[in-house]
One Martini backbone bead per residue (centre of mass of N, CA, C, O) as a GRO file, in nm:
protein
  132
    1MET     BB    1   1.600  -7.560  -6.812
    2ALA     BB    2   1.769  -7.537  -7.116
    3VAL     BB    3   1.932  -7.680  -7.377
    4TRP     BB    4   2.122  -7.607  -7.623
    5HIS     BB    5   2.046  -7.655  -7.985
    6ARG     BB    6   2.180  -7.735  -8.265
    7GLY     BB    7   1.969  -7.621  -8.543
    8LEU     BB    8   1.694  -7.490  -8.413
    9GLU     BB    9   1.851  -7.212  -8.453
   10GLY     BB   10   1.900  -6.931  -8.658
   11ARG     BB   11   2.159  -6.906  -8.911
   12THR     BB   12   2.306  -6.903  -9.193
   13HIS     BB   13   2.585  -6.811  -9.379
   14THR     BB   14   2.383  -6.619  -9.565
   15GLY     BB   15   2.123  -6.531  -9.351
   16ALA     BB   16   1.922  -6.735  -9.326
   17ARG     BB   17   1.647  -6.854  -9.176
   18MET     BB   18   1.608  -7.094  -8.925
   19ARG     BB   19   1.382  -7.354  -8.896
   20PRO     BB   20   1.239  -7.570  -8.702
   21ALA     BB   21   1.163  -7.917  -8.743
   22ARG     BB   22   1.168  -7.939  -8.424
   23LYS     BB   23   1.149  -8.018  -8.112
   24LYS     BB   24   1.238  -8.098  -7.818
   25LYS     BB   25   1.350  -8.354  -7.646
   26LYS     BB   26   1.358  -8.498  -7.345
   27ARG     BB   27   1.679  -8.548  -7.350
   28GLU     BB   28   1.739  -8.224  -7.419
   29LEU     BB   29   1.664  -8.144  -7.153
   30GLY     BB   30   1.695  -7.998  -6.867
   31SER     BB   31   1.754  -7.886  -6.531
   32GLN     BB   32   1.732  -7.797  -6.229
   33PRO     BB   33   1.899  -7.645  -5.998
   34THR     BB   34   2.128  -7.734  -5.740
   35TYR     BB   35   2.111  -7.628  -5.402
   36THR     BB   36   2.353  -7.625  -5.170
   37LYS     BB   37   2.318  -7.677  -4.825
   38ILE     BB   38   2.303  -7.638  -4.488
   39GLY     BB   39   2.294  -7.970  -4.335
   40THR     BB   40   2.172  -8.255  -4.357
   41GLU     BB   41   2.244  -8.521  -4.527
   42LYS     BB   42   2.154  -8.500  -4.890
   43ARG     BB   43   2.093  -8.745  -5.146
   44LYS     BB   44   2.100  -8.810  -5.516
   45VAL     BB   45   2.057  -9.034  -5.780
   46ILE     BB   46   2.141  -8.971  -6.127
   47ASP     BB   47   2.058  -9.032  -6.445
   48THR     BB   48   2.246  -9.025  -6.742
   49PHE     BB   49   2.391  -8.993  -7.022
   50GLY     BB   50   2.528  -9.312  -7.105
   51GLY     BB   51   2.488  -9.453  -6.806
   52ASN     BB   52   2.536  -9.244  -6.604
   53ILE     BB   53   2.617  -9.061  -6.298
   54LYS     BB   54   2.475  -8.848  -6.043
   55VAL     BB   55   2.540  -8.668  -5.736
   56ARG     BB   56   2.315  -8.510  -5.547
   57LEU     BB   57   2.356  -8.224  -5.329
   58TYR     BB   58   2.144  -8.069  -5.094
   59GLN     BB   59   2.298  -8.141  -4.817
   60ALA     BB   60   2.557  -8.019  -4.584
   61THR     BB   61   2.803  -8.074  -4.313
   62PHE     BB   62   3.064  -8.165  -4.465
   63ALA     BB   63   3.422  -8.123  -4.541
   64ASN     BB   64   3.699  -8.158  -4.757
   65VAL     BB   65   4.004  -8.039  -4.627
   66PHE     BB   66   4.287  -7.889  -4.770
   67ASN     BB   67   4.630  -7.859  -4.666
   68PRO     BB   68   4.905  -7.714  -4.823
   69GLU     BB   69   5.123  -7.721  -4.595
   70THR     BB   70   5.072  -8.037  -4.486
   71LYS     BB   71   4.931  -8.230  -4.701
   72THR     BB   72   4.627  -8.248  -4.579
   73ALA     BB   73   4.319  -8.411  -4.504
   74LYS     BB   74   3.990  -8.302  -4.371
   75LYS     BB   75   3.702  -8.364  -4.182
   76VAL     BB   76   3.470  -8.094  -4.163
   77LYS     BB   77   3.269  -7.856  -4.038
   78ILE     BB   78   3.013  -7.655  -4.147
   79LEU     BB   79   2.916  -7.319  -4.057
   80ASP     BB   80   2.953  -7.118  -4.321
   81VAL     BB   81   2.883  -6.858  -4.559
   82VAL     BB   82   3.085  -6.590  -4.670
   83GLU     BB   83   3.137  -6.638  -4.993
   84ASN     BB   84   2.989  -6.565  -5.337
   85SER     BB   85   3.056  -6.509  -5.679
   86ALA     BB   86   2.798  -6.614  -5.827
   87ASN     BB   87   2.611  -6.498  -5.575
   88VAL     BB   88   2.515  -6.277  -5.330
   89ASP     BB   89   2.251  -6.436  -5.232
   90PHE     BB   90   2.392  -6.709  -5.137
   91VAL     BB   91   2.486  -6.616  -4.857
   92ARG     BB   92   2.206  -6.579  -4.723
   93ARG     BB   93   2.112  -6.886  -4.821
   94LYS     BB   94   2.353  -7.095  -4.791
   95ILE     BB   95   2.507  -7.150  -5.072
   96ILE     BB   96   2.695  -7.408  -5.234
   97THR     BB   97   2.971  -7.350  -5.450
   98LYS     BB   98   3.195  -7.307  -5.670
   99GLY     BB   99   3.417  -7.074  -5.499
  100ALA     BB  100   3.329  -7.077  -5.226
  101ILE     BB  101   3.337  -6.939  -4.896
  102ILE     BB  102   3.403  -7.123  -4.604
  103LYS     BB  103   3.320  -7.197  -4.270
  104THR     BB  104   3.523  -7.369  -4.043
  105GLU     BB  105   3.682  -7.520  -3.779
  106ILE     BB  106   3.986  -7.442  -3.922
  107GLY     BB  107   3.858  -7.233  -4.134
  108LEU     BB  108   3.902  -7.101  -4.436
  109ALA     BB  109   3.740  -7.211  -4.751
  110ARG     BB  110   3.766  -7.327  -5.086
  111VAL     BB  111   3.565  -7.446  -5.326
  112THR     BB  112   3.643  -7.717  -5.579
  113SER     BB  113   3.368  -7.836  -5.608
  114LYS     BB  114   3.057  -7.976  -5.733
  115PRO     BB  115   2.808  -8.059  -5.528
  116SER     BB  116   2.559  -8.101  -5.737
  117LYS     BB  117   2.750  -8.325  -5.904
  118ASP     BB  118   2.946  -8.496  -5.689
  119GLY     BB  119   2.838  -8.521  -5.369
  120VAL     BB  120   3.072  -8.319  -5.262
  121VAL     BB  121   3.283  -8.128  -5.035
  122ASN     BB  122   3.556  -7.956  -5.163
  123ALA     BB  123   3.857  -7.803  -5.010
  124VAL     BB  124   4.068  -7.512  -4.951
  125LEU     BB  125   4.283  -7.374  -4.744
  126ILE     BB  126   4.326  -7.006  -4.669
  127LYS     BB  127   4.247  -6.974  -4.345
  128GLU     BB  128   4.378  -7.014  -4.045
  129GLY     BB  129   4.174  -7.057  -3.777
  130ASN     BB  130   3.984  -6.857  -3.571
  131VAL     BB  131   3.690  -6.741  -3.722
  132SER     BB  132   3.456  -6.450  -3.674
   0.00000   0.00000   0.00000
């Protein structure tokens, strides 16, 4: 997966074709997507541009679920992936992304964080109770 780079392709405002003066440098290339799955906790720290870091989460067992009614957060076990609007195939493969609906011990929750970028699964409870 490559990151788009302004100026390497396209046309000028008059319509002339712009030819790239050089290819992409190593720092301008992207990386393969990290698909967070259900399993034993597995993380990796990645150095990013500007001296920052990202924590990649490869497998997750627990999620921090916020209950809007009681205004409390609880660390609960993830049981299953119920729905994922990013890709319908992600449900079968049990991949957790932002916006996915997961089944937890206390009910259904919608993921609000980007697990592959933040290194943690944060979610908001949407349906409380024992969901089968």
